[in-house]
PDB file of C-alpha atoms in Angstrom:
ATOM      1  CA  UNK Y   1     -17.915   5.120  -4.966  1.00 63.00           C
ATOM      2  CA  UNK Y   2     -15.807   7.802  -6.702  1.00 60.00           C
ATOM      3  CA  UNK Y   3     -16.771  10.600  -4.602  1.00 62.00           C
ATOM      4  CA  UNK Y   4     -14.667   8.781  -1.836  1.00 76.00           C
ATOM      5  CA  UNK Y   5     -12.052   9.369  -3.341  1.00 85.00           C
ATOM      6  CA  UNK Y   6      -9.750  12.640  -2.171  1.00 86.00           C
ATOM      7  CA  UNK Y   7     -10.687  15.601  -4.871  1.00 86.00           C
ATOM      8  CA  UNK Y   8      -6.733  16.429  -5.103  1.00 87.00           C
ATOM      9  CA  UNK Y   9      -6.530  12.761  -6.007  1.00 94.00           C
ATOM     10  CA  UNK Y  10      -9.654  13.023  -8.395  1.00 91.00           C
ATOM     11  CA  UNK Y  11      -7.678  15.647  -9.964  1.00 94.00           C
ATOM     12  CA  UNK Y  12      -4.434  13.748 -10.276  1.00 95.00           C
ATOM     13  CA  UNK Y  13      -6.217  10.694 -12.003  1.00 94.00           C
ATOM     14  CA  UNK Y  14      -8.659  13.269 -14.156  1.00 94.00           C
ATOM     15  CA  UNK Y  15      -7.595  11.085 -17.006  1.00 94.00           C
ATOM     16  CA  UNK Y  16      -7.918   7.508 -15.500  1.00 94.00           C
ATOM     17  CA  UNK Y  17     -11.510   8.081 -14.037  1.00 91.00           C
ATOM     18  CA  UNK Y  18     -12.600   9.199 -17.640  1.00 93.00           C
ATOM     19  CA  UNK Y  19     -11.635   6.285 -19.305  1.00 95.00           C
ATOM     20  CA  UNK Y  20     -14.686   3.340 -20.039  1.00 95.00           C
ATOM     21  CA  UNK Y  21     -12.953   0.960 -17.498  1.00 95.00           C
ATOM     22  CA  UNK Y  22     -13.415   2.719 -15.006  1.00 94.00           C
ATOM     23  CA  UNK Y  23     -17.198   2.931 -15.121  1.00 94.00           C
ATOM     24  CA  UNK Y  24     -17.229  -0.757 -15.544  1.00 95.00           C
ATOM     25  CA  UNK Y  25     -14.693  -0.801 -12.371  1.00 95.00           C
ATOM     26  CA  UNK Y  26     -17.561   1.580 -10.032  1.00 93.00           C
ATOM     27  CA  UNK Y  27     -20.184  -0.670 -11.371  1.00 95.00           C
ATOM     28  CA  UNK Y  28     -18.475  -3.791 -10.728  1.00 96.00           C
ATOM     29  CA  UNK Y  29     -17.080  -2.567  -7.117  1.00 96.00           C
ATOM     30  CA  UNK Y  30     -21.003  -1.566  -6.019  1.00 95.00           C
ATOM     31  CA  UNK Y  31     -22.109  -4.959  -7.004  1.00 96.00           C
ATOM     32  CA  UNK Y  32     -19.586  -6.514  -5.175  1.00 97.00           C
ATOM     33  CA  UNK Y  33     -20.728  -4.412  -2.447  1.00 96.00           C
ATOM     34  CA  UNK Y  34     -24.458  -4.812  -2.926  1.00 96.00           C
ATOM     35  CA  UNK Y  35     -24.288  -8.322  -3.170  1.00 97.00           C
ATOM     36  CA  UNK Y  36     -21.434 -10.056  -1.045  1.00 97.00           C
ATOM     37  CA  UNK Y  37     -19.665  -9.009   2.254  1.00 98.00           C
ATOM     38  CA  UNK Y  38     -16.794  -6.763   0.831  1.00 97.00           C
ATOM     39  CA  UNK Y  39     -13.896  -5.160   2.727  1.00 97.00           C
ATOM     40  CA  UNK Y  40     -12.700  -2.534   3.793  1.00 97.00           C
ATOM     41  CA  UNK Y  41     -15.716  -0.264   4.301  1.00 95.00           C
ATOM     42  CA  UNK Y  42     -16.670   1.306   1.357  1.00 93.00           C
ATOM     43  CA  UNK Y  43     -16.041   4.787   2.671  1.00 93.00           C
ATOM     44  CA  UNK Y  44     -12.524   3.229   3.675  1.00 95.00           C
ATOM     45  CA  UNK Y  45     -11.544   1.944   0.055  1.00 95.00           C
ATOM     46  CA  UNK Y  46      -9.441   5.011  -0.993  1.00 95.00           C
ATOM     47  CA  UNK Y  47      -7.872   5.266   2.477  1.00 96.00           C
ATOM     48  CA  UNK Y  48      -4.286   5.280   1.463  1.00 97.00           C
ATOM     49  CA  UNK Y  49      -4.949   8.441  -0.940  1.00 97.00           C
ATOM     50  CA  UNK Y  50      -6.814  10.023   1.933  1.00 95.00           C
ATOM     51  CA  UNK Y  51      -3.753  10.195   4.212  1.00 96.00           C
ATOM     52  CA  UNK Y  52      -1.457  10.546   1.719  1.00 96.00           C
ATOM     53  CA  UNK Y  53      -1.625  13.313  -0.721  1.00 95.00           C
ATOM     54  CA  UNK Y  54       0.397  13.386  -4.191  1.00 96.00           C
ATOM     55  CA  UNK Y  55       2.363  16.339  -3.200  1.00 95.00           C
ATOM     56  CA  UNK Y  56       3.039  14.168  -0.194  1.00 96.00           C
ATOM     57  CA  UNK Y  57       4.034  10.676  -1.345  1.00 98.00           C
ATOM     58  CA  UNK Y  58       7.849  10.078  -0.357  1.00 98.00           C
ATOM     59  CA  UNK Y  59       7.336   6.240   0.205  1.00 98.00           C
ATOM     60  CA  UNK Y  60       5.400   3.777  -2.145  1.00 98.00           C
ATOM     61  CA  UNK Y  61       4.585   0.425  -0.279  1.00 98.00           C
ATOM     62  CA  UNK Y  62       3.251  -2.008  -2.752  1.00 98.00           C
ATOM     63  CA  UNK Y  63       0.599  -5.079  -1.175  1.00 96.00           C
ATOM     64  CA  UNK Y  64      -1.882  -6.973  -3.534  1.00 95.00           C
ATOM     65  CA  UNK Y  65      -4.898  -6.595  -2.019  1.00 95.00           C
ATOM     66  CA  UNK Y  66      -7.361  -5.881   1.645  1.00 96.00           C
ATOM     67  CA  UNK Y  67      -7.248  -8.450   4.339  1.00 96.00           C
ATOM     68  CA  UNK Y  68     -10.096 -10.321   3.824  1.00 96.00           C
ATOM     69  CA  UNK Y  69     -11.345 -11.378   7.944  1.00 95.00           C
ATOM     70  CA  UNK Y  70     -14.105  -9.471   9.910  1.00 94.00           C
ATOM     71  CA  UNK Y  71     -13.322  -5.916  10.603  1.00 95.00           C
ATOM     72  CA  UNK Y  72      -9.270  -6.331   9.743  1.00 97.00           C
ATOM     73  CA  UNK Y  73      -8.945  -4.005   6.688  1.00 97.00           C
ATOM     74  CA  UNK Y  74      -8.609  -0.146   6.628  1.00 97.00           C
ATOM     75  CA  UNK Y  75      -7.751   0.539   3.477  1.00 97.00           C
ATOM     76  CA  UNK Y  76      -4.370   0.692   3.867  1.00 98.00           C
ATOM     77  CA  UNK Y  77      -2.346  -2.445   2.609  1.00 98.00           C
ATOM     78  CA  UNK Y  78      -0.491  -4.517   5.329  1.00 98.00           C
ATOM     79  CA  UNK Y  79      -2.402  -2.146   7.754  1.00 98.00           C
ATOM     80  CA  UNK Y  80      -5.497  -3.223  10.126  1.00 97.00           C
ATOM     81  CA  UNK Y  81      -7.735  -1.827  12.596  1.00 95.00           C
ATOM     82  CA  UNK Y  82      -7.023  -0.982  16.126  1.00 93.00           C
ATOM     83  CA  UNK Y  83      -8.057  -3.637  18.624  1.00 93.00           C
ATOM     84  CA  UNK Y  84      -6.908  -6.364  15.838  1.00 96.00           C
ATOM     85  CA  UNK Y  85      -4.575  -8.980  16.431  1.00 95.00           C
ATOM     86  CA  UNK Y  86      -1.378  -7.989  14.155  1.00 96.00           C
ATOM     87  CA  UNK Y  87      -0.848 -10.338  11.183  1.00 96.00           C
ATOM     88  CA  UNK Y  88       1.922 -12.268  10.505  1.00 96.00           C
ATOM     89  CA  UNK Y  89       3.238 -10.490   8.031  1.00 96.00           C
ATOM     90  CA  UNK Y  90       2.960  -6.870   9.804  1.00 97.00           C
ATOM     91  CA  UNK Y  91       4.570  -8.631  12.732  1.00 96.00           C
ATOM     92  CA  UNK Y  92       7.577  -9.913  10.478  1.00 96.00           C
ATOM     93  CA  UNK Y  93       7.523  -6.158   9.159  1.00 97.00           C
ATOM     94  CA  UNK Y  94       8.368  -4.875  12.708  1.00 96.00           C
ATOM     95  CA  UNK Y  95      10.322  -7.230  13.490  1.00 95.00           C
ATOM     96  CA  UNK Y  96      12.919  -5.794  10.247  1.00 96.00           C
ATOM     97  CA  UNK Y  97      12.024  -2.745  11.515  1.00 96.00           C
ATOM     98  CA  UNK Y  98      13.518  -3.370  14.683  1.00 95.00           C
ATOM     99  CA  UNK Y  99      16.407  -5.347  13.399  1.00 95.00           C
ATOM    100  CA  UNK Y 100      17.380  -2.794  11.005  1.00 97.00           C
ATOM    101  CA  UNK Y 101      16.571   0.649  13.030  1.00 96.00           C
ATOM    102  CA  UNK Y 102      18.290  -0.984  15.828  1.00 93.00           C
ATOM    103  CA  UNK Y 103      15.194  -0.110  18.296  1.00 89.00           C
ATOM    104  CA  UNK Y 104      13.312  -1.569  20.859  1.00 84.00           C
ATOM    105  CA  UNK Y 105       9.436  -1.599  18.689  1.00 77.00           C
ATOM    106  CA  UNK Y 106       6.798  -3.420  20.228  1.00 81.00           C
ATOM    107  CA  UNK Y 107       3.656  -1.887  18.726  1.00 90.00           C
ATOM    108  CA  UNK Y 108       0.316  -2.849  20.313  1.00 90.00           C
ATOM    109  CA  UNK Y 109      -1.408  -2.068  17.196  1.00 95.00           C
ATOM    110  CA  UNK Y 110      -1.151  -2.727  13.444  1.00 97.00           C
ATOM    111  CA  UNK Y 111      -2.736   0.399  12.028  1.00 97.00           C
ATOM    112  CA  UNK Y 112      -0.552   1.924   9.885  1.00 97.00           C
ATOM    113  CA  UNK Y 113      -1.766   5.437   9.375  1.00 97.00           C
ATOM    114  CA  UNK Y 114       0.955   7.335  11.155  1.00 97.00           C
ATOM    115  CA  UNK Y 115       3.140   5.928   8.455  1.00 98.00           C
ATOM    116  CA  UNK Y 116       0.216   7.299   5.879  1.00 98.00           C
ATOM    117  CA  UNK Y 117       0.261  10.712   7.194  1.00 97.00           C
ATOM    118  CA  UNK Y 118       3.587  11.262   7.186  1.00 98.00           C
ATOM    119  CA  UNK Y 119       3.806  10.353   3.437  1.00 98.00           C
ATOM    120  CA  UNK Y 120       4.117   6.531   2.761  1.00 98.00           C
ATOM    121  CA  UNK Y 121       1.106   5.662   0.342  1.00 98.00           C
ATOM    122  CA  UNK Y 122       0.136   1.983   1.518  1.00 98.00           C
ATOM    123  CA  UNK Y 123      -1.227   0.947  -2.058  1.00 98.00           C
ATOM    124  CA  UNK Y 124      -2.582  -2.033  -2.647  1.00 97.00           C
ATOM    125  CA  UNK Y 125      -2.907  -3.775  -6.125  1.00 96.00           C
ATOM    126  CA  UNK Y 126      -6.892  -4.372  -5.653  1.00 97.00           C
ATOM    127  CA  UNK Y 127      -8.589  -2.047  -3.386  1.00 97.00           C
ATOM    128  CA  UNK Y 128     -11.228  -4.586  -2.354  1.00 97.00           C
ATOM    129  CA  UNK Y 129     -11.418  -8.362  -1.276  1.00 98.00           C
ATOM    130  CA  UNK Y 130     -14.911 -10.486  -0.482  1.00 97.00           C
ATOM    131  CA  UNK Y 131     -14.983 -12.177   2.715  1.00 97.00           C
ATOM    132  CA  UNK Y 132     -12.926 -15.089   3.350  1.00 97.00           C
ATOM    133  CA  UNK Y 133     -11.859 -15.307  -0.164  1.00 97.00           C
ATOM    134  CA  UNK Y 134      -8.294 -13.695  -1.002  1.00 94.00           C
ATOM    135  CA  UNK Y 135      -7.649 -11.737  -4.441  1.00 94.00           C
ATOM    136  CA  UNK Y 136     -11.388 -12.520  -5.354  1.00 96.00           C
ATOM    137  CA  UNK Y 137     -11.540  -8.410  -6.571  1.00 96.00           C
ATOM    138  CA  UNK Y 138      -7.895  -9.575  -9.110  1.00 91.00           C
ATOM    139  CA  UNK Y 139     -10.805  -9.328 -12.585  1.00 91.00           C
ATOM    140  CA  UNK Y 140     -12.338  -6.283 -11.801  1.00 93.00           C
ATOM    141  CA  UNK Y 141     -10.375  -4.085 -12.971  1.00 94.00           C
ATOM    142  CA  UNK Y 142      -8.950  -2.380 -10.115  1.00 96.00           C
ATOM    143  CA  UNK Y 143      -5.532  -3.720 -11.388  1.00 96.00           C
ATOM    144  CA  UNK Y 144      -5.385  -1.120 -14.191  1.00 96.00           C
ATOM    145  CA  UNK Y 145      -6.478   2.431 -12.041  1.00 96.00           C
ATOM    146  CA  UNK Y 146      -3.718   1.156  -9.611  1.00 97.00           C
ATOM    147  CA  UNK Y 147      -0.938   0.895 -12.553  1.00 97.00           C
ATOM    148  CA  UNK Y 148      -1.956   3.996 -13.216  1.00 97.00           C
ATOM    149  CA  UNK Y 149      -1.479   5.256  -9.900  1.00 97.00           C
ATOM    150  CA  UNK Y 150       1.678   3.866  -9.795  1.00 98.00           C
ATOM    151  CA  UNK Y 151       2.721   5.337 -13.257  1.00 97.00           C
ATOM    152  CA  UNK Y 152       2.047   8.318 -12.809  1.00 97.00           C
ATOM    153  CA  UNK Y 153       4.391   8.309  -9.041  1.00 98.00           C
ATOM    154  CA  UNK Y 154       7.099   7.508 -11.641  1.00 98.00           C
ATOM    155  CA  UNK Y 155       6.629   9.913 -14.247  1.00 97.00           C
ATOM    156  CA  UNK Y 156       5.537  13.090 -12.095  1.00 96.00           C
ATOM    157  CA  UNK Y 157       7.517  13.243  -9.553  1.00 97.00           C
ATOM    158  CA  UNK Y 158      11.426  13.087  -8.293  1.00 97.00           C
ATOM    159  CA  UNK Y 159      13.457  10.760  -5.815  1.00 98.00           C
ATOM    160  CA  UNK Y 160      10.202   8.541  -4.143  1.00 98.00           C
ATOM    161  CA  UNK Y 161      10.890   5.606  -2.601  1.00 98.00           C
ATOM    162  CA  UNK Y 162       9.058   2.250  -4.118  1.00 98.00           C
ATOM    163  CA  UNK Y 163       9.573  -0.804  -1.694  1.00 98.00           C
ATOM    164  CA  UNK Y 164       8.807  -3.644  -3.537  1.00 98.00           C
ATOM    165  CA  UNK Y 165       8.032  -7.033  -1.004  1.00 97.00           C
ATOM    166  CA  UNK Y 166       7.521 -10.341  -3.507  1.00 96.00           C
ATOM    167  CA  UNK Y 167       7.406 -11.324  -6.863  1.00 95.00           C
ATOM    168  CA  UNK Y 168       3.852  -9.489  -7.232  1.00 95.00           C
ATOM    169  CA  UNK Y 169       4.639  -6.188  -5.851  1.00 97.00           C
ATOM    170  CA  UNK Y 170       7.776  -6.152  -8.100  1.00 97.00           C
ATOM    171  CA  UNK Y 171       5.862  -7.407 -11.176  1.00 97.00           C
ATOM    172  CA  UNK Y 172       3.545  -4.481 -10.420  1.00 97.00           C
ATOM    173  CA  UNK Y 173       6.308  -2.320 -10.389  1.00 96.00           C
ATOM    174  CA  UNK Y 174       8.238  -2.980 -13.401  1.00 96.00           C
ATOM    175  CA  UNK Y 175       7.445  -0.326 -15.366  1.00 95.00           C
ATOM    176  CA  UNK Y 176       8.949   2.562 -12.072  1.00 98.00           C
ATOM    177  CA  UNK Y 177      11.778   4.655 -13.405  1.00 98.00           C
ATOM    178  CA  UNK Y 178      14.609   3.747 -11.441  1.00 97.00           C
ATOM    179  CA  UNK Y 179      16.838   6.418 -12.625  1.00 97.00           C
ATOM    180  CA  UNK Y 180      14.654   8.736 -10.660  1.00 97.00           C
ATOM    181  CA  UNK Y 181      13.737   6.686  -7.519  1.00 98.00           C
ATOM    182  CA  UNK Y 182      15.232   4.574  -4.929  1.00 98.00           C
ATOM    183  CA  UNK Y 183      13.516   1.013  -6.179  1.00 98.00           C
ATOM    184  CA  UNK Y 184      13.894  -1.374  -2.985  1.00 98.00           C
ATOM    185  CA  UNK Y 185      13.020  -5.201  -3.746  1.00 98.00           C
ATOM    186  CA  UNK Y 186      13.156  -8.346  -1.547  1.00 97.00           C
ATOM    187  CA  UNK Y 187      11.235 -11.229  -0.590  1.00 97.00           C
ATOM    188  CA  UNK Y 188       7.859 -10.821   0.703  1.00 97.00           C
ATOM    189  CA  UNK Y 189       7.027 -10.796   4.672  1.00 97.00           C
ATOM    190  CA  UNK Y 190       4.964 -13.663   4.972  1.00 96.00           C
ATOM    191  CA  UNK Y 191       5.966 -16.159   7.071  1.00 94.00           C
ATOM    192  CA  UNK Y 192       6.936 -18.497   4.213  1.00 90.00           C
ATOM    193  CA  UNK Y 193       9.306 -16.188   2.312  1.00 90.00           C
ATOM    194  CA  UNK Y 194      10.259 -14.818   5.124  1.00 87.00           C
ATOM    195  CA  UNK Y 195      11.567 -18.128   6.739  1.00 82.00           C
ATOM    196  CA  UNK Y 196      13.440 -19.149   3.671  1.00 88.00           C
ATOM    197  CA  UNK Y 197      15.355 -16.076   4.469  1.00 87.00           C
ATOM    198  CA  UNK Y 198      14.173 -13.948   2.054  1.00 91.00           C
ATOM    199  CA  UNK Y 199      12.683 -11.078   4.167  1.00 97.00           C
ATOM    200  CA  UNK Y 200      15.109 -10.327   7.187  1.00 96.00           C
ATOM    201  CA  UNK Y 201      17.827  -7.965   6.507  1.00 97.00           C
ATOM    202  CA  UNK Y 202      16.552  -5.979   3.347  1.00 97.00           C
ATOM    203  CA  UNK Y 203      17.045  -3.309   5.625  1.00 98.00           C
ATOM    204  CA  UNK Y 204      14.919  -1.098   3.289  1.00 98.00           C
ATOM    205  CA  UNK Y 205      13.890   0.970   6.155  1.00 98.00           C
ATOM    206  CA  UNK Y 206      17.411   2.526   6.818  1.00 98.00           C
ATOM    207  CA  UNK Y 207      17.904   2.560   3.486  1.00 98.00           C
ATOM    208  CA  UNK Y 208      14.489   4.474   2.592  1.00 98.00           C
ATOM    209  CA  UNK Y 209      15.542   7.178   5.235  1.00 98.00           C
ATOM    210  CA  UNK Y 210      18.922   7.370   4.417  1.00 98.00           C
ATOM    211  CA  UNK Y 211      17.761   8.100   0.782  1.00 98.00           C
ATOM    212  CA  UNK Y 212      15.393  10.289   1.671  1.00 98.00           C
ATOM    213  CA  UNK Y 213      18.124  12.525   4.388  1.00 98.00           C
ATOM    214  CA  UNK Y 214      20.169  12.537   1.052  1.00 98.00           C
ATOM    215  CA  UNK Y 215      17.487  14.282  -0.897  1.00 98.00           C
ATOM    216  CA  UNK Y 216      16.821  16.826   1.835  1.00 98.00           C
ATOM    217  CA  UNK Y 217      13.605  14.762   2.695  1.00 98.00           C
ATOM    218  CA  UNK Y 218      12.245  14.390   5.984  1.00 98.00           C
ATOM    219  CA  UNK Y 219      12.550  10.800   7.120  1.00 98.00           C
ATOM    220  CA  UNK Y 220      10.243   8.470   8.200  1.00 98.00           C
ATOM    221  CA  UNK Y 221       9.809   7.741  11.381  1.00 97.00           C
ATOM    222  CA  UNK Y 222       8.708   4.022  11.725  1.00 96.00           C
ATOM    223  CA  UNK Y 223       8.604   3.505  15.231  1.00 93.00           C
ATOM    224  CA  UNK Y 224       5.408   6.166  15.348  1.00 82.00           C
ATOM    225  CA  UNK Y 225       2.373   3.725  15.532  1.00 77.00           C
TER     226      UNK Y 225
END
């Protein structure tokens, strides 16, 4: 399982992959594997660190873990396949996207790599989820290597941007130094929080570019699907 993982990220997370937990997080993530239906593919579960190098990372999405239907998971969080019909939550995404940017965004698809490869890591909290049964991977330890992850963002580098949806993501992210970063929280995008009003007009979007323009950053461009 490890050697899917990018070998600038291996290097990175030298530390982290050394420590016992993380044997018993391989193990565990190959049973799963071996034994159930797991998602995404397991050449697909370090997809966000594929796209996105460290030296890279300008946005940090936060999600808690894979999509969990037939063939919707890529690896990325909030991200799905091509040919997939866009979830509610990516839909309520766009949606703020086009509300805030101002634009006309009707994207046919809800893969999200173009936002990958232009440096927005797409982490989620567990990188794997059996079928049909949500935040089933929450015990096995993936929890910790993606703290990690997220730890070091906070310590190594200078002016990311964290966007933190929900009570989880922003639970997850506690620990970020917001001194350093621009540390975005709101409601989550699901249809429920997002209908009690808690979603529409975070306008993190603008906000994430305008940040970014400040620190001589290229922006994002979220209308590139």
């Amino acid at each position: 399982m490890l050697s899917n993982l990018n070998p600038s990220w291996q290097i990175i997370v030298a530390d982290e992959i050394q420590k016992p937990y993380f044997k018993d997080l391989t193990e565990a993530v190959a049973a799963e594997y071996e034994n159930s239906i797991c998602f995404p593919p397991k050449e697909s579960l370090f997809a966000a660190f594929d796209y996105c190098s460290f030296d890279a990372i300008k946005v940090v999405i936060i999600g808690q873990d894979p999509y969990h239907g037939e063939g919707e998971a890529n690896g990325l969080c909030f991200s799905v396949n091509e040919n997939i019909r866009i979830p509610p939550s990516l839909r309520n995404i766009f949606r703020e996207i086009n509300s805030d940017l101002e634009t006309l965004f009707l994207p046919q698809s809800g893969n999200l790599d173009s936002w990958a490869k232009q440096g927005v890591l797409l982490l989620n909290a567990a990188l794997s989820v059996r079928k049909d049964q949500p935040n089933s991977h929450k015990n096995i330890k993936w929890a910790l290597f993606t703290d990690a992850v997220i730890q070091k963002i906070s310590d190594e580098k200078e002016a990311v941007v964290f966007m933190l949806w929900g009570n989880f993501a922003q639970k997850k992210g506690s620990k970020i130094d917001s001194e350093k970063h621009l540390v975005l929280v709101s409601g989550h995008p699901s249809p429920m929080s997002a209908n009690q009003g808690k979603w529409f007009g975070n306008k993190h979007f603008s906000q994430a570019n305008a940040y970014l323009k400040s620190k001589g950053k290229k922006e994002i461009d979220w209308n590139l699907i």
